[in-house]
mmCIF file of C-alpha atoms and ligand atoms in Angstrom:
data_model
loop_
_atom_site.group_PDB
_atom_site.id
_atom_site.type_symbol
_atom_site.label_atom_id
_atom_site.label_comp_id
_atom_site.label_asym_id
_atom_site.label_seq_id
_atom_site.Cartn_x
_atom_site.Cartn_y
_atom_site.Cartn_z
ATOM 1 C CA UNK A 20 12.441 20.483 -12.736
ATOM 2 C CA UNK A 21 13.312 16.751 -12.395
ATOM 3 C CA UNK A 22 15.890 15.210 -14.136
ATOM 4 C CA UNK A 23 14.666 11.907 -15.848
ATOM 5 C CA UNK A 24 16.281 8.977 -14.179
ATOM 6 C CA UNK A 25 18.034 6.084 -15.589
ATOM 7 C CA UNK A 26 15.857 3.348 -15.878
ATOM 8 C CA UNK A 27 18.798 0.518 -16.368
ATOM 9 C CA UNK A 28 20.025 1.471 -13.020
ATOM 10 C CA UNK A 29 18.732 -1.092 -9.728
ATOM 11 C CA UNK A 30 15.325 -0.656 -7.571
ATOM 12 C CA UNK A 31 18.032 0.852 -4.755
ATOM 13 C CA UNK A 32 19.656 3.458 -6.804
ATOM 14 C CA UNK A 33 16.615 4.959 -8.704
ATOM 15 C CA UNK A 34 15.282 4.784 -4.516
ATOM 16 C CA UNK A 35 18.329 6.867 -3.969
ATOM 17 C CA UNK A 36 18.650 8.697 -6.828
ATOM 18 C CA UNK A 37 15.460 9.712 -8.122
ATOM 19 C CA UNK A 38 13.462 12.500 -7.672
ATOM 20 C CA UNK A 39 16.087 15.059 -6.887
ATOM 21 C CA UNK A 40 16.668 18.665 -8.266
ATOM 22 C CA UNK A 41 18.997 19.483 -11.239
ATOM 23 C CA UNK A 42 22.990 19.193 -10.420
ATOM 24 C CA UNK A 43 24.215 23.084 -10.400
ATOM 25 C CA UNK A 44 26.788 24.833 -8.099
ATOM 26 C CA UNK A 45 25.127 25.232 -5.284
ATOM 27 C CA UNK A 46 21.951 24.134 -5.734
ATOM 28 C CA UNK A 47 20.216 21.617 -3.133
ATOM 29 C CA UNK A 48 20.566 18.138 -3.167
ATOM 30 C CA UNK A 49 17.661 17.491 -2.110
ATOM 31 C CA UNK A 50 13.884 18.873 -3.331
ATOM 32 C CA UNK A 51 12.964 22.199 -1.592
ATOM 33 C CA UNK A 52 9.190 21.904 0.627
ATOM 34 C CA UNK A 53 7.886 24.412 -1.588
ATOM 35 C CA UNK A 54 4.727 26.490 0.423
ATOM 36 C CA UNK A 55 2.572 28.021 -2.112
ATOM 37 C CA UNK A 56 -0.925 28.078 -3.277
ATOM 38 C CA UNK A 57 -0.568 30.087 -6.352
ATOM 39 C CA UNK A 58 2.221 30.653 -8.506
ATOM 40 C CA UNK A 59 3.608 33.735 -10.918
ATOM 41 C CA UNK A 60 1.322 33.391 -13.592
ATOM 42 C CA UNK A 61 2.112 32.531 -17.075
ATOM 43 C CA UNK A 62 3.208 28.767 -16.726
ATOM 44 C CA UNK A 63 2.002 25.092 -17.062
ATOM 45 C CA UNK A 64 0.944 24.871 -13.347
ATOM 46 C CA UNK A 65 -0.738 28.440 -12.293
ATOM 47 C CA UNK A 66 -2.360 26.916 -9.101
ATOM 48 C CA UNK A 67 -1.909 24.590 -6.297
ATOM 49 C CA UNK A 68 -4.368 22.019 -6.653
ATOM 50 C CA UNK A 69 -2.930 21.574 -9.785
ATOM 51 C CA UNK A 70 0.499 20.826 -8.917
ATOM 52 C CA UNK A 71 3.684 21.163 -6.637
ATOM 53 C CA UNK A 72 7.491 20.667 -7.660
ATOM 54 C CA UNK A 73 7.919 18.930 -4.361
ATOM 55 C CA UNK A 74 5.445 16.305 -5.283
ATOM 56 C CA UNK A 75 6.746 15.971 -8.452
ATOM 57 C CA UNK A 76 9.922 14.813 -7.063
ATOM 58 C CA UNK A 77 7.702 11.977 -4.920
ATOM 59 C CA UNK A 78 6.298 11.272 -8.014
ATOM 60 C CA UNK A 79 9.480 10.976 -9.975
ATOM 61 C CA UNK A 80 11.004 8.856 -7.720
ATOM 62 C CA UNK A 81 7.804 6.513 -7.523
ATOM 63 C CA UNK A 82 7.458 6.517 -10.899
ATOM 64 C CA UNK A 83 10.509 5.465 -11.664
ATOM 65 C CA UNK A 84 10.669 2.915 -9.308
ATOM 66 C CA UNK A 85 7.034 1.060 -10.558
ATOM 67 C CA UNK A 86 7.938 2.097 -14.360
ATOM 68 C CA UNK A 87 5.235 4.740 -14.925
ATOM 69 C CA UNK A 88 4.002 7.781 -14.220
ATOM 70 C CA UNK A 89 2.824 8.310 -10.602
ATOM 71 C CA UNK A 90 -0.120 10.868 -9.559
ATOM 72 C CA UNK A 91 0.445 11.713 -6.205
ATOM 73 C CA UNK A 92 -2.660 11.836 -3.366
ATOM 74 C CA UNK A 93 -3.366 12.691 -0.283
ATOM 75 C CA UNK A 94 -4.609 9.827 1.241
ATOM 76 C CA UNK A 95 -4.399 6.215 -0.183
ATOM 77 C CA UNK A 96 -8.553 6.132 0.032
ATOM 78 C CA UNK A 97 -8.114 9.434 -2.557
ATOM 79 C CA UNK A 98 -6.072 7.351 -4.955
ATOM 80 C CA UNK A 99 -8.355 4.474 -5.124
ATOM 81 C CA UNK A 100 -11.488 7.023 -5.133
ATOM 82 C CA UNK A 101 -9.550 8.748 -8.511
ATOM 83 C CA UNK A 102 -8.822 4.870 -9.930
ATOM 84 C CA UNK A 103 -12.454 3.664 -9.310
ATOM 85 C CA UNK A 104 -13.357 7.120 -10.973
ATOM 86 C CA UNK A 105 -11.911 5.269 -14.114
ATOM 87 C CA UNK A 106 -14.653 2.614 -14.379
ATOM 88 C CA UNK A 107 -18.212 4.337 -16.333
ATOM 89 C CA UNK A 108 -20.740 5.134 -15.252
ATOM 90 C CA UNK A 109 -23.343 1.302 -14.671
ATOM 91 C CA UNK A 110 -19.928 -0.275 -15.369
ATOM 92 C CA UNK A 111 -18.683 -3.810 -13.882
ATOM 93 C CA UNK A 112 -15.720 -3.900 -11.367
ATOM 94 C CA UNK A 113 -14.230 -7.626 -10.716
ATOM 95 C CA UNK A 114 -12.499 -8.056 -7.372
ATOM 96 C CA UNK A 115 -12.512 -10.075 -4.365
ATOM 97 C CA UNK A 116 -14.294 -9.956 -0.655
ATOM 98 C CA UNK A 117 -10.588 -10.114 0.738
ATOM 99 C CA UNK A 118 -9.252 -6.815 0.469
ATOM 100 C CA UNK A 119 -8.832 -3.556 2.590
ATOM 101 C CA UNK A 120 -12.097 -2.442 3.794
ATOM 102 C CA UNK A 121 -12.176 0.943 3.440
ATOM 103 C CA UNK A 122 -11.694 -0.143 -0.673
ATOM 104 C CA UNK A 123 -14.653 -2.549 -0.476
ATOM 105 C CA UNK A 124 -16.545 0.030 1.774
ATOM 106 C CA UNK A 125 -16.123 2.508 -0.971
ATOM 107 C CA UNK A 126 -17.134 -0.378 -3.730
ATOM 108 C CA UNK A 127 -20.297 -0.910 -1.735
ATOM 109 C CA UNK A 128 -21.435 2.873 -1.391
ATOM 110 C CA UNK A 129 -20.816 2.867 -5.364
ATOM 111 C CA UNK A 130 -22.865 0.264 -6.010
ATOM 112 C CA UNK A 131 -25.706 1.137 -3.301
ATOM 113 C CA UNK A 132 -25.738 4.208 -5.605
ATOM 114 C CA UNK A 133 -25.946 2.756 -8.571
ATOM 115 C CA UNK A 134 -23.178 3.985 -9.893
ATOM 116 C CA UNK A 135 -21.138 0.799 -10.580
ATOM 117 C CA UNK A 136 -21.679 -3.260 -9.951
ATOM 118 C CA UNK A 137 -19.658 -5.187 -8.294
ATOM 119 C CA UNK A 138 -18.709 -9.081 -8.801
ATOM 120 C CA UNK A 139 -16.510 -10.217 -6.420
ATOM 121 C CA UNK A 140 -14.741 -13.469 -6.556
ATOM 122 C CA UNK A 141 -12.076 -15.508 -5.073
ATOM 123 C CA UNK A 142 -8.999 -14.003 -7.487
ATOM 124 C CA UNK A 143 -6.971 -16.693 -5.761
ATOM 125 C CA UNK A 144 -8.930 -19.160 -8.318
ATOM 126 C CA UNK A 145 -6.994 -18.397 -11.900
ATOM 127 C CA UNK A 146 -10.456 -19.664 -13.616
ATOM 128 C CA UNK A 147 -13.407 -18.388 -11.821
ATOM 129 C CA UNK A 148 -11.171 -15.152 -12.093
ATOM 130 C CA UNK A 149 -10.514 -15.330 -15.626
ATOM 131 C CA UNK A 150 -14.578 -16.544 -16.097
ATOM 132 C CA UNK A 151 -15.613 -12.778 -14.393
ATOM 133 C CA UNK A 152 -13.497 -10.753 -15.860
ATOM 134 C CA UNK A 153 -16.369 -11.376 -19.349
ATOM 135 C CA UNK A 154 -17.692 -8.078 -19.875
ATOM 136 C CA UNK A 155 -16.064 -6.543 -16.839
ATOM 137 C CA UNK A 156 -14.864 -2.679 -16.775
ATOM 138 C CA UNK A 157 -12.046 -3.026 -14.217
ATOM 139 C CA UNK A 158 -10.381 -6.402 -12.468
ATOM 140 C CA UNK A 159 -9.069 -4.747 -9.404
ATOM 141 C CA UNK A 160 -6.950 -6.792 -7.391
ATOM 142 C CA UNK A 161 -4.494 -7.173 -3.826
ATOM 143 C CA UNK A 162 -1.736 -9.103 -3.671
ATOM 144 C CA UNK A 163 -1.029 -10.585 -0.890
ATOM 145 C CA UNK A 164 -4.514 -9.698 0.486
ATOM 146 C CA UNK A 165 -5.155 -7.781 3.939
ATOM 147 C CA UNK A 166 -5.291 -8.977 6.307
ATOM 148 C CA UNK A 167 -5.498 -12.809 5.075
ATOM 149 C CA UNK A 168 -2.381 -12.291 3.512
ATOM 150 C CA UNK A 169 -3.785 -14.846 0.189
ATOM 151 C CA UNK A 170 -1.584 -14.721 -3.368
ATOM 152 C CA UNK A 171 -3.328 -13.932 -6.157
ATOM 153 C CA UNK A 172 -1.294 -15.137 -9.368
ATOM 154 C CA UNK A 173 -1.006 -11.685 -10.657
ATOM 155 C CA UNK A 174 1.321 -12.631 -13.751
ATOM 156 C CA UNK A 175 -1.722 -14.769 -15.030
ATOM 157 C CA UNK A 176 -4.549 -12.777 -13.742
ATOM 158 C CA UNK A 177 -3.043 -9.565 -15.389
ATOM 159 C CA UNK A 178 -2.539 -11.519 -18.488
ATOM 160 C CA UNK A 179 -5.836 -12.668 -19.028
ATOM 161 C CA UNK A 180 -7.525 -8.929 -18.179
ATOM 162 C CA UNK A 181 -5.430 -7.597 -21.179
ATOM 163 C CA UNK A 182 -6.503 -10.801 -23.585
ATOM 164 C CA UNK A 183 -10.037 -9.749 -22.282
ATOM 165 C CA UNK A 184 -9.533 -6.235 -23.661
ATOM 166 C CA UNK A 185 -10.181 -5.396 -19.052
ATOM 167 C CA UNK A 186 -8.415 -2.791 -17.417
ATOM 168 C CA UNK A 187 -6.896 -3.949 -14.435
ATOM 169 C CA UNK A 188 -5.684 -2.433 -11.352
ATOM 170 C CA UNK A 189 -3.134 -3.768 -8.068
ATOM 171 C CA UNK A 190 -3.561 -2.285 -4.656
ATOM 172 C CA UNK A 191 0.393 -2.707 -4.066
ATOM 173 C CA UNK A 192 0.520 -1.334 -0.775
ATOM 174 C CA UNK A 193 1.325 -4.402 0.787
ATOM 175 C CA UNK A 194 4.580 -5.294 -1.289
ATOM 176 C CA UNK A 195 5.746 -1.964 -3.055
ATOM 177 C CA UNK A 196 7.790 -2.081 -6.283
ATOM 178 C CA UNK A 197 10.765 -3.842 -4.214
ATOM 179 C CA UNK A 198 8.512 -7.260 -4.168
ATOM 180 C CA UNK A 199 6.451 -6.846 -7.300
ATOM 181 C CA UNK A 200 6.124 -4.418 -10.414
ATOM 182 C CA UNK A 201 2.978 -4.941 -11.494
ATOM 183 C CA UNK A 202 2.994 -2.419 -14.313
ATOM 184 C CA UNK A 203 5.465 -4.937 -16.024
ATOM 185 C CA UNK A 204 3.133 -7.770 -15.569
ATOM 186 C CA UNK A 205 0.440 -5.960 -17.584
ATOM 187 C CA UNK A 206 -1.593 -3.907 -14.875
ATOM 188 C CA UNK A 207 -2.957 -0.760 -16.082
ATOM 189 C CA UNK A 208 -2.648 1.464 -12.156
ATOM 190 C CA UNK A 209 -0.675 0.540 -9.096
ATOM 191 C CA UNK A 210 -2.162 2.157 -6.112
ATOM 192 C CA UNK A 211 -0.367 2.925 -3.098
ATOM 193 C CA UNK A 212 -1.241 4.142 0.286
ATOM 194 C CA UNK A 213 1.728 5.689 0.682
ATOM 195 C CA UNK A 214 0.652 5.935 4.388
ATOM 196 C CA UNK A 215 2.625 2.749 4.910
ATOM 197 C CA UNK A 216 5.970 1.423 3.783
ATOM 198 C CA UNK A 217 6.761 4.245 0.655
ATOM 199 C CA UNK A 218 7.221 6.751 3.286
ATOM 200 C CA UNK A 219 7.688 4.472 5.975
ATOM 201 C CA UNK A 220 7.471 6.021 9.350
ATOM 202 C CA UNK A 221 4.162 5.980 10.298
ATOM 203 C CA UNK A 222 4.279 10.140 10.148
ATOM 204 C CA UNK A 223 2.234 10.830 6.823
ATOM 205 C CA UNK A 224 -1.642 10.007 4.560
ATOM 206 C CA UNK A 225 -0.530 10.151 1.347
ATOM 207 C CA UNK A 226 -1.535 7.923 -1.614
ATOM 208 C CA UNK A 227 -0.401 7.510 -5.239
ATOM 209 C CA UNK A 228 -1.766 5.868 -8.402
ATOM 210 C CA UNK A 229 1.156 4.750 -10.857
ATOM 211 C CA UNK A 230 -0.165 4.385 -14.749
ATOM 212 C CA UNK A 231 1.731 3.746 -18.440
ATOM 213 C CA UNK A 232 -1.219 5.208 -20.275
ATOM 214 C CA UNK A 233 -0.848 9.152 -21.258
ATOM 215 C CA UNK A 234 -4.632 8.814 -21.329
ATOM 216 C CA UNK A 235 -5.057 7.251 -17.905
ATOM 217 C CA UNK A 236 -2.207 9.358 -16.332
ATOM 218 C CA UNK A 237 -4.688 12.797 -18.001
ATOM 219 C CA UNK A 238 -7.886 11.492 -16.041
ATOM 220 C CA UNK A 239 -5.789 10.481 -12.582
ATOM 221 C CA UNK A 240 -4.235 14.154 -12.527
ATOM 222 C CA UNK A 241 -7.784 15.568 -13.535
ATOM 223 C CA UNK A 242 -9.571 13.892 -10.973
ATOM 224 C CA UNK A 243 -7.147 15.204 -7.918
ATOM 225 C CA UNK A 244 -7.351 18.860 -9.258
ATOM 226 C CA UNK A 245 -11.346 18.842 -9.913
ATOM 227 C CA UNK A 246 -12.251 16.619 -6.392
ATOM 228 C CA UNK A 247 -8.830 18.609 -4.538
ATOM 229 C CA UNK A 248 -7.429 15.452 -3.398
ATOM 230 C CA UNK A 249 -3.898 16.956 -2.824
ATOM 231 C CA UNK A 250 -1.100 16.341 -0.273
ATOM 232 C CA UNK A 251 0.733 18.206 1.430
ATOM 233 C CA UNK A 252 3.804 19.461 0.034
ATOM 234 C CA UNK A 253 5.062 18.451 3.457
ATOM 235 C CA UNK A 254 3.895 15.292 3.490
ATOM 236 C CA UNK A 255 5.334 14.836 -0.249
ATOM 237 C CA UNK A 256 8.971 15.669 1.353
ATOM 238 C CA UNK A 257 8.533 13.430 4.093
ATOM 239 C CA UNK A 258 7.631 10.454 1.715
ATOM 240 C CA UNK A 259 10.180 10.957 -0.673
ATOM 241 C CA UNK A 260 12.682 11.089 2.408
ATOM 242 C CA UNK A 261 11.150 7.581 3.858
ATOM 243 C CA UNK A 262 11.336 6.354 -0.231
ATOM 244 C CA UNK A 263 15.374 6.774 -0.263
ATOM 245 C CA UNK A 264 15.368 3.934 2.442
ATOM 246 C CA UNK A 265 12.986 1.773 1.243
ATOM 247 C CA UNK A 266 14.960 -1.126 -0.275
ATOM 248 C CA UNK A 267 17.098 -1.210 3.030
ATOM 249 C CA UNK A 268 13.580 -1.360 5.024
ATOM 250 C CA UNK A 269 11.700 -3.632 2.795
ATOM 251 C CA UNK A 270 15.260 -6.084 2.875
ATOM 252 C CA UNK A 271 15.490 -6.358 6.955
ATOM 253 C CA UNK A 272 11.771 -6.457 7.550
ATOM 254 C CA UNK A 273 10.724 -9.119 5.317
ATOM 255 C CA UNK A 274 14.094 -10.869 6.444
ATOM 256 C CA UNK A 275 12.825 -10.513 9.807
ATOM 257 C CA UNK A 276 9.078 -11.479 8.869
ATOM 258 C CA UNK A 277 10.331 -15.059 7.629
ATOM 259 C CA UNK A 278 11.924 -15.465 10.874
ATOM 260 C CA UNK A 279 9.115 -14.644 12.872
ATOM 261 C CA UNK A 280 6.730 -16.803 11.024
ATOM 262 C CA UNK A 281 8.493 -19.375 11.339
ATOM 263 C CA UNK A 282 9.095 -19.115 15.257
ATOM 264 C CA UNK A 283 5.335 -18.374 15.243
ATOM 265 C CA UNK A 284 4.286 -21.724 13.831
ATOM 266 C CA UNK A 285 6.108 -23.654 16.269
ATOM 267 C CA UNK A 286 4.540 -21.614 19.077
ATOM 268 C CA UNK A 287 1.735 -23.440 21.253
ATOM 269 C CA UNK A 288 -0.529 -20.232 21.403
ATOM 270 C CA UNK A 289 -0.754 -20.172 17.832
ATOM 271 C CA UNK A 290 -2.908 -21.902 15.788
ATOM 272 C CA UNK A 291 -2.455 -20.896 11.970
ATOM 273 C CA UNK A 292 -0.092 -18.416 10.599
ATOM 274 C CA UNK A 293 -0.722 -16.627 7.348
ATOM 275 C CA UNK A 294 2.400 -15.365 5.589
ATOM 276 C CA UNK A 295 2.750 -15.877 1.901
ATOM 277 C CA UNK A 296 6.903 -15.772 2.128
ATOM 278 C CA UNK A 297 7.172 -12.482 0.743
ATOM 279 C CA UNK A 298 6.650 -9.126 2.150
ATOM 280 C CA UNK A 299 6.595 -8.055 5.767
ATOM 281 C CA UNK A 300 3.276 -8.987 7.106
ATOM 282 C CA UNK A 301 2.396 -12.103 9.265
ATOM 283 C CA UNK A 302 -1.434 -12.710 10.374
ATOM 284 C CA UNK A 303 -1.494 -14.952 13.196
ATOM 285 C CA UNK A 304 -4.946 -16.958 14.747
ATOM 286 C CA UNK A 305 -4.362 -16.977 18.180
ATOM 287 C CA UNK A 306 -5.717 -20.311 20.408
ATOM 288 C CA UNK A 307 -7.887 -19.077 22.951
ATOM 289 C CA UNK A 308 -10.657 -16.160 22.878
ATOM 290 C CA UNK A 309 -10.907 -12.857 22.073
ATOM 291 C CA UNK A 310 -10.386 -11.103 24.786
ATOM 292 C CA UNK A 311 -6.892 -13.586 25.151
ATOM 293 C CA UNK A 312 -5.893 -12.298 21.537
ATOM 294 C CA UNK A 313 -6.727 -8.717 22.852
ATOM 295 C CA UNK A 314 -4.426 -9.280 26.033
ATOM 296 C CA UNK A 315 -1.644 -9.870 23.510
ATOM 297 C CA UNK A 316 -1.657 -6.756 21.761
ATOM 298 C CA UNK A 317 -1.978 -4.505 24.962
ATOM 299 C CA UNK A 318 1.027 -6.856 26.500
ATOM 300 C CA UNK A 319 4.042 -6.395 24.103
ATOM 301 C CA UNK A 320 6.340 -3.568 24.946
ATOM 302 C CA UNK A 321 8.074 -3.080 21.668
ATOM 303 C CA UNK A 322 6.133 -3.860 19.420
ATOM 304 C CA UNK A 323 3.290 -0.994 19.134
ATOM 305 C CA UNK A 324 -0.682 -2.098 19.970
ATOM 306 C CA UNK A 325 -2.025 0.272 16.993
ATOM 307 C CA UNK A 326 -3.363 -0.333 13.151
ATOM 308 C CA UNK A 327 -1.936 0.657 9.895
ATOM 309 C CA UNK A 328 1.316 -1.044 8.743
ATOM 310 C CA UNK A 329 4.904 -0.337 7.261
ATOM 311 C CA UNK A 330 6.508 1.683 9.629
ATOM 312 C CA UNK A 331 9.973 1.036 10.962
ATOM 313 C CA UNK A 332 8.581 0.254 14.142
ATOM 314 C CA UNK A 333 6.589 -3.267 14.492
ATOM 315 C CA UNK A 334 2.758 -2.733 15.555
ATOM 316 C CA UNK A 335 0.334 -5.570 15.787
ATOM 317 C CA UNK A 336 -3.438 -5.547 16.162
ATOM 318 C CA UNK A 337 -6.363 -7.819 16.337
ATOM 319 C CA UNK A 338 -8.378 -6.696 12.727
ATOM 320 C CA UNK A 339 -12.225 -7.516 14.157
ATOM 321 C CA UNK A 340 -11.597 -5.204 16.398
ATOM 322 C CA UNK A 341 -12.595 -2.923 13.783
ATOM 323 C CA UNK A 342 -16.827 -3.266 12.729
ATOM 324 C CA UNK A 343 -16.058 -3.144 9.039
ATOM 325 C CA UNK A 344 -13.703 -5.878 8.977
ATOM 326 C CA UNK A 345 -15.009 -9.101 7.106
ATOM 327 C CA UNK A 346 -16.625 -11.847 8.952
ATOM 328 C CA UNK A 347 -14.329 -14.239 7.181
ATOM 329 C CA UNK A 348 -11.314 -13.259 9.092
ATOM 330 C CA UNK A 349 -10.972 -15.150 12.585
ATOM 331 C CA UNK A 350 -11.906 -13.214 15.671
ATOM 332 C CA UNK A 351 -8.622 -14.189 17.281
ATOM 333 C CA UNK A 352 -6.796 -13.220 14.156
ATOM 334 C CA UNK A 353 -3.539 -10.507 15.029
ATOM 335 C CA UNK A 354 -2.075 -9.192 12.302
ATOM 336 C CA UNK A 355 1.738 -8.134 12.614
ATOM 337 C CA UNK A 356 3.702 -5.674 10.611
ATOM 338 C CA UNK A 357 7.113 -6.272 10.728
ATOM 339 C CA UNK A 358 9.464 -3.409 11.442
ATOM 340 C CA UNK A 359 13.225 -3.014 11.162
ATOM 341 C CA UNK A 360 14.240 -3.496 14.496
ATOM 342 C CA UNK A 361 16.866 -6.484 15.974
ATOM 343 C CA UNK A 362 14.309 -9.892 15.356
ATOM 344 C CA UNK A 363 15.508 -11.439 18.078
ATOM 345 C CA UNK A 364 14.475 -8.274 20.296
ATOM 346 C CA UNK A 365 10.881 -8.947 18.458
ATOM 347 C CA UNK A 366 10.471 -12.556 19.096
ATOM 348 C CA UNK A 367 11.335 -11.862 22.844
ATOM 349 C CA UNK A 368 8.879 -9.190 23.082
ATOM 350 C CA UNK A 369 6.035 -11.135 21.306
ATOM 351 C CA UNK A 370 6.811 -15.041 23.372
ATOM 352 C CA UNK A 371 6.548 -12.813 26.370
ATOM 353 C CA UNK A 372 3.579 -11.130 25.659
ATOM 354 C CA UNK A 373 2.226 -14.660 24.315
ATOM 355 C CA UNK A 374 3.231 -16.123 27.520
ATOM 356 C CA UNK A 375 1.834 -13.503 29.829
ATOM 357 C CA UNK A 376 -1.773 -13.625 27.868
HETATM 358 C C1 PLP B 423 -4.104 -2.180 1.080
HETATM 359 C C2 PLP B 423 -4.555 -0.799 1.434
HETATM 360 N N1 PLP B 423 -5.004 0.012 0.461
HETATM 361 C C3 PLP B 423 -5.424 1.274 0.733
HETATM 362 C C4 PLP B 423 -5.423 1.766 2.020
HETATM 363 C C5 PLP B 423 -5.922 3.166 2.294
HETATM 364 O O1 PLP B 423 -4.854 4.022 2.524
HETATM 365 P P1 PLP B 423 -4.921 5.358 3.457
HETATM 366 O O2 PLP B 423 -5.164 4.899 4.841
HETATM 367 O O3 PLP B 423 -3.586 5.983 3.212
HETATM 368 O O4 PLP B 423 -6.043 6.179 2.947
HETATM 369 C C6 PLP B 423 -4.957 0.962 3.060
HETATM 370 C C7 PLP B 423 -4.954 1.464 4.445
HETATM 371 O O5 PLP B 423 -4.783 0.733 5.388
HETATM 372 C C8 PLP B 423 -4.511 -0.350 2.764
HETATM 373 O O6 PLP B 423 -4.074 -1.191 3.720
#
């Protein structure tokens, strides 16, 4: 039903372009939400779990964008569940103790189980890396990490999990295919939670898993239809809608973020900021206590006291706020996701809010 886009063309045209139905006098421009749990039998698909042409316009347009071919979810947590399905049974997973919780949650379950071992280690550290990843089933990695915001060296980490004969595997949420394709760089899977800046307005779960590999692509696909981990068709509409903006979103927000972080440093309240100069996140360590940090995130008026990230509005929240959250991130630690609105609106919102705290 797609047309197959042209890959020479830039990040913000295939964002634009991709993903759409065939050109025909007057047929849409855009994908129809198509409702249906069953379809006229005799074709490929037959049934809804195992497929839906309006997430195969998401998945066009994301697929293009990373330079694979992207298995839509429906949540983020359901695409990494389908990746770490990947890894055998008693197999070795390599990553790090700084990384979304609700992935390392997950790891430990697995391994609690039996089913898998994990090694973690600091993936900021090109050799210990590189001295893991011996014997290993799966390097998975984040990059920048959440919510410490650290840079792995993915170009050499990627590297030396393919001269290792390792499957490897980048939770891109944080900088989506306009910072880093890391499909290019060698990864195996992408994973998105596409809960955050691919659809962008804080209105959707949806996840994705992005793969080169027929044979990788066959077991992602097989894993949502036999576990049911599928969106929403509406939810698939309403990502692809936030992905035709995405460029523009990604450009002002992370111009915004460098501007912010570097007001932030200079402010008296603030003791570290964390911001790796590329993306839209900024974690900030607040001076004072925790119930001072707290004050701060129920004080702004703009920007939005709530978790998750990459929306076009700006929320903030203090991460230990949540039980599962590692002990090695500060207590007073905020982090900020950078929206699209006017920065200097932002930075007035947040001194004042800093001030009043
Ligand atoms: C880096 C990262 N990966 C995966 C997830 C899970 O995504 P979802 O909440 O869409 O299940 C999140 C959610 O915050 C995340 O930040």
């Amino acid at each position: 039903m797609t047309e197959p886009p042209d890959l020479t063309l830039s990040l913000a045209t295939i964002a634009v372009a991709a993903g759409r139905p065939p050109r025909r006098a007057d047929g849409p421009m855009n994908p129809p939400i198509v409702m249906a749990s069953t379809y006229h039998a005799g074709g490929d698909v037959g049934y809804g779990r195992y497929g839906n042409p309006t997430w195969e316009m998401f998945e066009t347009a994301l697929g293009s964008l990373e330079g694979g071919v992207a298995t839509s979810y429906a949540s983020g947590m359901a695409a990494v569940a389908a990746v770490l399905d990947l890894v055998p049974d008693g197999g070795t997973i390599v990553t790090s103790a700084d990384a979304y919780y609700g992935t390392l949650a997950m790891l430990e379950r697995l391994q609690s189980r039996g089913r898998l071992t994990v090694r973690q280690v600091d993936l900021t550290d090109n050799d210990a890396a590189a001295a893991a990843l011996s014997g290993a089933d799966l390097l998975w990695a984040e990059s920048p990490t959440n919510p410490l915001l650290r840079l792995v060296d993915l170009e050499t980490l990627l590297a030396r999990a393919g001269a290792e004969g390792v499957p490897s595997v980048v939770d891109s949420t944080f900088n989506t295919p306009i910072v880093a394709r890391p499909l290019e760089m060698g990864a195996t899977v992408v994973v998105h939670s596409a809960t955050k800046y691919l659809s962008g307005h804080s209105d959707l779960l949806m996840g994705a898993a992005v793969a080169r590999d027929a044979a990788v692509v066959e077991r992602l696909v097989a894993y949502r239809s036999l576990q049911g981990a599928v969106p929403g068709s509406i939810e698939a509409w309403l990502a692809l809608r936030g992905l035709r903006t995405l460029h523009l979103r990604m450009e002002r927000a992370q111009a915004s973020a460098a501007v912010l972080a570097d007001r932030l440093s200079r402010h008296p309240r603030v003791a570290t900021v964390h911001y790796p100069a590329c993306g839209a996140m900024v974690s900030v360590v607040l001076n004072g206590d925790v119930a001072a940090a707290e004050r701060v995130c129920d004080a702004t008026r703009l920007w939005v006291h709530a978790t998750s990230l990459g929306g076009v509005e700006s929320s903030l929240e203090r991460r230990r706020r949540w039980p599962g959250e590692s002990s090695e991130v500060p207590e007073t630690l905020v982090r900020l996701s950078v929206g699209i609105e006017d920065v200097d609106d932002l930075w007035n919102d947040l001194a004042a809010a800093l001030e009043r705290s």
